[in-house]
Coordinates of C-alpha atoms in Angstrom, one line a residue:
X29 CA 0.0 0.0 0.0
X30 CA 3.0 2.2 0.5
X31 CA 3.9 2.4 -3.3
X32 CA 0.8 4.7 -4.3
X33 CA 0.6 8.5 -4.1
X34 CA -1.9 10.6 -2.8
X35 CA -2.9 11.2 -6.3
X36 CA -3.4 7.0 -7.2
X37 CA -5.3 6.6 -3.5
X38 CA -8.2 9.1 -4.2
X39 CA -8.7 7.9 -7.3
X40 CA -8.8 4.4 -6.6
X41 CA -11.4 5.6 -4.1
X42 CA -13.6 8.6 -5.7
X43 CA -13.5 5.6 -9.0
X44 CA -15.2 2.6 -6.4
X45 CA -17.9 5.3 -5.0
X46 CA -18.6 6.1 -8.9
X47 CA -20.4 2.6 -8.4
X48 CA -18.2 0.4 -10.3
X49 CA -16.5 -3.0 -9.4
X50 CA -13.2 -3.4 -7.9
X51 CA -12.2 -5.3 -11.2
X52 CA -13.4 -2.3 -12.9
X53 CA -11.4 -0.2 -11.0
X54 CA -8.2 -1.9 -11.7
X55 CA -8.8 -1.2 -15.2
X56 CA -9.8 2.7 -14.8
X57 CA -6.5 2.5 -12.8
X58 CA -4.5 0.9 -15.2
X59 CA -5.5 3.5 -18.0
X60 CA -5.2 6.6 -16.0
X61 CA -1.5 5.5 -14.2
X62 CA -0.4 3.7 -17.5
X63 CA 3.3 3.2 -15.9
X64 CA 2.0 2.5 -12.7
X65 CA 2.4 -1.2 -11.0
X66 CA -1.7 -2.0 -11.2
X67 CA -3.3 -2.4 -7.6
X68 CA -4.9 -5.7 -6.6
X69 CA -8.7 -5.8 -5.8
X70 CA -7.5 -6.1 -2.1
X71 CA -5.6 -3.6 -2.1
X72 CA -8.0 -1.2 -3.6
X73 CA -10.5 -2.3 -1.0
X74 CA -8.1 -2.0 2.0
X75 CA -7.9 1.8 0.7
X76 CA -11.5 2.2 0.9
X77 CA -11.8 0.7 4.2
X78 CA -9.4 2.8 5.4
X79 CA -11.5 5.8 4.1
X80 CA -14.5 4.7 6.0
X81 CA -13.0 4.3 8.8
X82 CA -10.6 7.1 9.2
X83 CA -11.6 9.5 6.5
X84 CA -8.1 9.6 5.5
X85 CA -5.8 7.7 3.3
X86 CA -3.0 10.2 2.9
X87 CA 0.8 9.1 2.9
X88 CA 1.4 10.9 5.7
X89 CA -0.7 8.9 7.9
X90 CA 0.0 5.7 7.4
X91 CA 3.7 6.5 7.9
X92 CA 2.3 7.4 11.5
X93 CA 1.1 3.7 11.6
X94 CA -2.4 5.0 11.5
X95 CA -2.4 6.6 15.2
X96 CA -4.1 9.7 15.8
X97 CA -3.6 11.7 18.9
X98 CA -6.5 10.6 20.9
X99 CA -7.4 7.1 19.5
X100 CA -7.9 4.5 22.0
X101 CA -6.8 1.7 20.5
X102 CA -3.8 1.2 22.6
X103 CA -1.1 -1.1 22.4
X104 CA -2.7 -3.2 25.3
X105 CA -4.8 -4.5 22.6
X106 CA -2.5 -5.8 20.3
X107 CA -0.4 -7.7 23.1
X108 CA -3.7 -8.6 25.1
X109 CA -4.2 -10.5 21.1
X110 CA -1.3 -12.1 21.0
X111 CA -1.3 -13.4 24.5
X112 CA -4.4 -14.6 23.9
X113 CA -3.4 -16.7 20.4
X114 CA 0.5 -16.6 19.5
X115 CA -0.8 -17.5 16.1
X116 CA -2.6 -14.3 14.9
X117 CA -1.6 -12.9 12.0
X118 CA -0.7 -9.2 11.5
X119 CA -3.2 -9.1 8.9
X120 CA -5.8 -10.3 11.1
X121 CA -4.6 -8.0 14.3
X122 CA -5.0 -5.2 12.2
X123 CA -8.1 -5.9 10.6
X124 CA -9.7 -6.5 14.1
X125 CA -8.0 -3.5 15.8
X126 CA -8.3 -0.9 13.2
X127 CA -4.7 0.0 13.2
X128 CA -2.4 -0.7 10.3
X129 CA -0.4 -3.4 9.9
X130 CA 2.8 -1.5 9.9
X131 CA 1.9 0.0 13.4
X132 CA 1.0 -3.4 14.5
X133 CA 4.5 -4.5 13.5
X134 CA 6.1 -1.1 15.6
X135 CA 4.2 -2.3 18.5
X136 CA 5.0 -6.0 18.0
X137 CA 8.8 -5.3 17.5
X138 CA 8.7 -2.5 20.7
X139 CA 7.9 -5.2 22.9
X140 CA 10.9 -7.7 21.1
X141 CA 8.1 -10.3 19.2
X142 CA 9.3 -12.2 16.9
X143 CA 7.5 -14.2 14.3
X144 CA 9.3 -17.6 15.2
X145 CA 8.7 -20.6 12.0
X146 CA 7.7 -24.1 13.1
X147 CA 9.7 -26.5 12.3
X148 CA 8.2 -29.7 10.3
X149 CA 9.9 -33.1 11.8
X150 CA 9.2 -37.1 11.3
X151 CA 6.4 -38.5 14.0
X152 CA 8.1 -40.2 16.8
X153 CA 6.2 -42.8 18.9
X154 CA 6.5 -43.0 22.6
X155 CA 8.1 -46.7 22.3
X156 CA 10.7 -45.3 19.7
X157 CA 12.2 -43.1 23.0
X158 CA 14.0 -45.8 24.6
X159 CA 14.8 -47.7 21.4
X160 CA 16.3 -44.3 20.5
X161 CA 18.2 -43.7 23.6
X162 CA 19.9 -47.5 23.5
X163 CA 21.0 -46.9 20.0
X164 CA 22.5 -43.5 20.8
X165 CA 24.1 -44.8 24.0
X166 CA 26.0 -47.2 22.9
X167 CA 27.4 -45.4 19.8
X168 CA 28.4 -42.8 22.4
X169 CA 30.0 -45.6 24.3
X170 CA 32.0 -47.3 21.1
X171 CA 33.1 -43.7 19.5
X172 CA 34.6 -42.5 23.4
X173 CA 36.3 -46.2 23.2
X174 CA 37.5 -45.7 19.9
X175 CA 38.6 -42.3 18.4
X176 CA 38.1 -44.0 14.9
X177 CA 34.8 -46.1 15.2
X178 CA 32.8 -42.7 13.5
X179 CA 35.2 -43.2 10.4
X180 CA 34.5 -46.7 10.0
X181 CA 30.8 -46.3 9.7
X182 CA 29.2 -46.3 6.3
X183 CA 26.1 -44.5 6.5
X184 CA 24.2 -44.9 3.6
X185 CA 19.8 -44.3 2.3
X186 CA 18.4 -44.0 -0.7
X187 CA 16.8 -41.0 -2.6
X188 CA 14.5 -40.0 -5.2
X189 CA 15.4 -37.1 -7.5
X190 CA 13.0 -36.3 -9.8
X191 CA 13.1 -34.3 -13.3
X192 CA 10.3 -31.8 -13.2
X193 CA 10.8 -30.4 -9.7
X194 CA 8.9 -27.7 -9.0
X195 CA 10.5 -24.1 -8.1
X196 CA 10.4 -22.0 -5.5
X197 CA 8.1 -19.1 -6.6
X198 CA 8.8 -17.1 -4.2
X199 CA 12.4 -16.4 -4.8
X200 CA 11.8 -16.7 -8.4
X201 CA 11.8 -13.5 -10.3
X202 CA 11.6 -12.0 -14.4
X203 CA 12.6 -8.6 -14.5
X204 CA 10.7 -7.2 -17.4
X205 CA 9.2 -3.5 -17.7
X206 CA 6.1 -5.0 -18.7
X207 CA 4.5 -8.6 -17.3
X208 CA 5.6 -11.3 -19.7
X209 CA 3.3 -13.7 -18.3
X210 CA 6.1 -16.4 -17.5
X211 CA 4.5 -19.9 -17.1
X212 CA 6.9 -23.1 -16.2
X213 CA 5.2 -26.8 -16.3
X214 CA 5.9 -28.6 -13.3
X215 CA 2.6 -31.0 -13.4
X216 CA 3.1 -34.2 -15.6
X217 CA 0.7 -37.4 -15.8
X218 CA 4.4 -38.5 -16.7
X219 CA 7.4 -37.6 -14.2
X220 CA 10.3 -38.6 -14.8
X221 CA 12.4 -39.6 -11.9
X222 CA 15.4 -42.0 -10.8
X223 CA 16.3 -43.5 -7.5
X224 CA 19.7 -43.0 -6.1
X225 CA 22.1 -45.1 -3.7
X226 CA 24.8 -43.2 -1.6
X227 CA 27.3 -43.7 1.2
X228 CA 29.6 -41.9 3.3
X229 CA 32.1 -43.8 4.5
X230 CA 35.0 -41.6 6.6
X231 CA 36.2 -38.6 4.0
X232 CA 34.2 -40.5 1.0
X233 CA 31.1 -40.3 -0.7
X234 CA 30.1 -44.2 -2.0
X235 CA 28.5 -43.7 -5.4
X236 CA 26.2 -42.5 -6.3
X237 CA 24.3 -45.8 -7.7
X238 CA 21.3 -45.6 -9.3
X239 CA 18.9 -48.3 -8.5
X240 CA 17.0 -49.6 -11.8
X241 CA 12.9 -49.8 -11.5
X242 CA 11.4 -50.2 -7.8
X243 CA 13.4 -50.7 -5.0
X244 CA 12.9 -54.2 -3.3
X245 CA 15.4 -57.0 -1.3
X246 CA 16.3 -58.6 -5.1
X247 CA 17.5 -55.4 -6.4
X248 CA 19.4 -53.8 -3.3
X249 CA 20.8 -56.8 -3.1
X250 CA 22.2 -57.1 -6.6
X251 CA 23.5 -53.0 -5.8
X252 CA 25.4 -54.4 -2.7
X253 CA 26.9 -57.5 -4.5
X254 CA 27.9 -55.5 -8.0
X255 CA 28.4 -51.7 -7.1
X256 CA 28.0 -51.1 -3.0
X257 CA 31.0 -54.1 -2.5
X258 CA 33.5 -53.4 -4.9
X259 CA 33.6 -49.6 -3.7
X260 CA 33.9 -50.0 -0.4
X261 CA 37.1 -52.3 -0.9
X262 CA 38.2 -49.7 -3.5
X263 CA 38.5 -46.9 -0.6
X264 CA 38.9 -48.7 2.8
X265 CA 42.3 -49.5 4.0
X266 CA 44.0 -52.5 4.7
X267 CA 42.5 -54.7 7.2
X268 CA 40.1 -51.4 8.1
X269 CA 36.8 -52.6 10.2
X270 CA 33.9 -51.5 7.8
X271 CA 30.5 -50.8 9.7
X272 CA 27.2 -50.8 7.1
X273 CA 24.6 -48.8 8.3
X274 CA 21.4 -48.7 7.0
X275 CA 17.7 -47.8 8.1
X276 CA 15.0 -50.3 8.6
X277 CA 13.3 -49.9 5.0
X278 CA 11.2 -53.1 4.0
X279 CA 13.9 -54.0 1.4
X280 CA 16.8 -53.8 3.9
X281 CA 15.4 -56.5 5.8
X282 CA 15.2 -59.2 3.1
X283 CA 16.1 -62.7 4.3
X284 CA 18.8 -62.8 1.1
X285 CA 20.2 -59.0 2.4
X286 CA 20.7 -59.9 5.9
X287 CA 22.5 -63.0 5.1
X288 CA 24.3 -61.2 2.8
X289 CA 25.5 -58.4 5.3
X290 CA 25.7 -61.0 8.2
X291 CA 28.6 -62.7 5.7
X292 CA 30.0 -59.6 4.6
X293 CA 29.9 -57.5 7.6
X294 CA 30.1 -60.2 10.5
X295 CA 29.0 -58.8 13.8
X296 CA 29.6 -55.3 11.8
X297 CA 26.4 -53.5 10.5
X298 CA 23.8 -51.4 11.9
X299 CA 20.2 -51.6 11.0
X300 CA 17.2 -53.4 11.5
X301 CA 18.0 -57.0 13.1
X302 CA 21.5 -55.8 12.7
X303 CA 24.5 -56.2 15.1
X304 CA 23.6 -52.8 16.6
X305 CA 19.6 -52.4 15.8
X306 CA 18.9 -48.9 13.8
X307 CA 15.8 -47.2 15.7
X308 CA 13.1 -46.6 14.0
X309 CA 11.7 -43.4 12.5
X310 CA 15.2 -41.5 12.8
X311 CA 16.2 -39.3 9.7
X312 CA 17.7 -36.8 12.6
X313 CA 20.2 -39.6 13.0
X314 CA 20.9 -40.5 10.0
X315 CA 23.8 -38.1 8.0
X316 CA 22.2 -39.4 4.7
X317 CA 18.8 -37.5 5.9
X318 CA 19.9 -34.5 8.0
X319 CA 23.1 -33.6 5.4
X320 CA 23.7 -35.2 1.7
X321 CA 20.0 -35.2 0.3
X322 CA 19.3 -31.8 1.1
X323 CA 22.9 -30.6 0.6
X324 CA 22.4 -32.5 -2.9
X325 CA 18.9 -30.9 -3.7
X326 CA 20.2 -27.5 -3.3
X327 CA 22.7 -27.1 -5.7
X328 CA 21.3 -29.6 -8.4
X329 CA 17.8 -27.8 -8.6
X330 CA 19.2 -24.4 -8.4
X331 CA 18.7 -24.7 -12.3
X332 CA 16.1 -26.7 -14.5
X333 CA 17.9 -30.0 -16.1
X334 CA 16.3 -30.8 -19.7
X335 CA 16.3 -34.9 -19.6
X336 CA 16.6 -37.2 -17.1
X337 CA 20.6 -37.4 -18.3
X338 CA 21.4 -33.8 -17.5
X339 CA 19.8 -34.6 -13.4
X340 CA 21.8 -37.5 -13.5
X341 CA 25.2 -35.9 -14.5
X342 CA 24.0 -33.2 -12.1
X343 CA 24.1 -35.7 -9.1
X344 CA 27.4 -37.6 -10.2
X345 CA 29.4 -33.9 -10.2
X346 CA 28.1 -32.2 -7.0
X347 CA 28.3 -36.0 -4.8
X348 CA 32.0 -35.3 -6.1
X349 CA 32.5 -31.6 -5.5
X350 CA 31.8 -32.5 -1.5
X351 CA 35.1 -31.2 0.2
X352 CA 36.5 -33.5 3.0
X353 CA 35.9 -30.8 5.6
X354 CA 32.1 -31.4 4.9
X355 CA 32.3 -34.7 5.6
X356 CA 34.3 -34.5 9.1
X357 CA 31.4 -31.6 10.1
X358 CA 29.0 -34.7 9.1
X359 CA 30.6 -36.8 11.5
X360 CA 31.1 -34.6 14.3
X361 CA 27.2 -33.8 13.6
X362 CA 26.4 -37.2 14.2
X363 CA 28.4 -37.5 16.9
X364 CA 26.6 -34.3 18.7
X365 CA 23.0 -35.7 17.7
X366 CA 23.7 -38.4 19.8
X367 CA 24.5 -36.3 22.8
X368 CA 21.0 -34.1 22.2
X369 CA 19.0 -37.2 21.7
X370 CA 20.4 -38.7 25.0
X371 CA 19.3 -35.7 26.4
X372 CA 16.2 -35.4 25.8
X373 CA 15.5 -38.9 26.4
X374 CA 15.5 -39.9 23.3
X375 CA 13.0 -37.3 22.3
X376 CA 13.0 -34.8 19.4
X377 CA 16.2 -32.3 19.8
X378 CA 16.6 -30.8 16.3
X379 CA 15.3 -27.4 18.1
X380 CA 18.3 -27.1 20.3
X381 CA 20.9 -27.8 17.5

């Protein structure tokens, strides 16, 4: 509302009182102020509201927040609303209190509000607390033992990256001096996607593997026998003590996969019915969840990829462009998750990281 004159707000105003339509108004608007950003309806009516209920729409008084000398709507009222429902808007504080919103905002910040985000986690059960706290114990317990037990872990998950992701509007932006109308398709009967195995094992990132059609025991178990084997012996040392992690998908806990790992990895891999059981429901655990996916996401779909090829390529260079420094952070992440989720019992913690 700030961006209009004087000049714009009265006839925005005088134009609705003519008897026409909001819509109708845009368009009077958009004739008479031809280089003018066009006002939405809502913001035509908020002017007219204003009007009726102050009689003025001027500049100059909503840079005073809307308070006149005299008015008794007092600040008690907007903190007496907030106390009463942390979750009111600004828009709806000043629609019930008559002020503006920027004087809402004055009176908001005076008193050191801030609007805090909520934070969107994975549901944890009450029986997952103690599974939680047993598996985080006695990782504790092995990595204060063993200064490298972290670096012999290989932490691995699957992913699904998909071709037509869809951007982030709101920090997407044409600058154009008039509106080219940009559209982008990001709804197919048709998306493309491909799923991806990764690992990180010490200052190395296993893979990526891509896992042909739908992910069951048969084919993980063909990606640990062909691709997962092979590159673990390719960058462990001599001798080294490999630990396989893994989370407690349906696939992972094939009869052929755990006699597989139980042969491979004897008395040596974390997950489901594993030699340390993975607890359920734990992507804050995991340094697949909490780092490389999103870490991976960011930079690939910073720009649109035009096949399925070009994501693929995508994912190959940035899982190598990770620097070694990331990957000791990871660890020492891990290792400080541990600590929180002891802490609380094996409760959520992310919101004290």
């Amino acid at each position: 509302m700030n961006n209009y004159t004087n000049e714009e707000r009265v006839f925005m105003v005088k134009t609705f009182y003519s008897g026409v339509s909001l819509r109708r108004v845009r368009d009077l608007f958009a004739v008479a102020f031809n280089t003018r950003p066009i006002p939405s309806a809502s913001t035509i009516q908020k002017y007219v509201e204003k009007f009726e209920n102050q009689a003025n729409i001027s500049v100059e008084s909503e840079s005073r927040g809307g308070y006149r000398q005299g008015d008794d709507r007092t600040e008690e009222q907007v903190l007496a609303m907030i106390n009463a429902d942390p979750t009111y808007s600004l828009r709806q504080i000043s629609h019930e209190t008559g002020l503006c919103k920027s004087r809402v905002w004055m009176i908001l910040k005076k008193y050191k509000y801030h609007p805090y985000k909520p934070q969107c986690h994975q549901e944890i059960f009450y029986v997952d607390e103690e599974s939680r706290s047993a598996f985080c114990y006695e990782i504790q317990e092995r990595a204060n033992n063993d200064r490298r037990f972290l670096s012999s872990i290989c932490f691995t998950d699957e992913c699904t990256f998909t071709l037509n992701n869809e951007p982030n509007v709101q920090n997407t932006r044409h600058w154009a001096q008039e509106n080219p109308r940009l559209n982008i398709s990001t709804r197919t009967q048709y998306p493309q996607k491909i799923n991806i195995w990764a690992g990180i094992f010490n200052h190395n990132i296993i893979g990526p593997f891509e896992i042909e059609g739908n992910l069951n025991s048969e084919t993980y178990l063909d990606l640990l026998v062909t691709k997962v084997g092979p590159a673990l012996e390719d960058v462990a040392r001599e001798n080294q003590e490999i630990w396989f992690q893994q989370d407690g998908c349906p696939a992972h806990f094939g009869l052929n996969v755990r006699h597989f790992l139980n042969n491979s990895f004897p008395n040596h891999w974390i997950g489901r019915s594993g030699t340390i059981n993975w607890p359920a429901r734990s992507p804050d655990l995991a340094p697949c969840d909490f780092f490389l996916w999103g870490h991976l996401k960011s930079k690939i779909y910073k720009r649109r990829h035009p096949d399925i090829n070009s994501l693929r390529e995508a994912i190959v260079t940035e899982c190598a462009l990770i620097t070694n420094r990331e990957l000791a952070n990871v660890r020492n992440s891990f290792y400080n998750r541990l600590g929180y989720c002891l802490a609380q019992n094996g409760g959520l913690f992310e919101y004290l990281l």
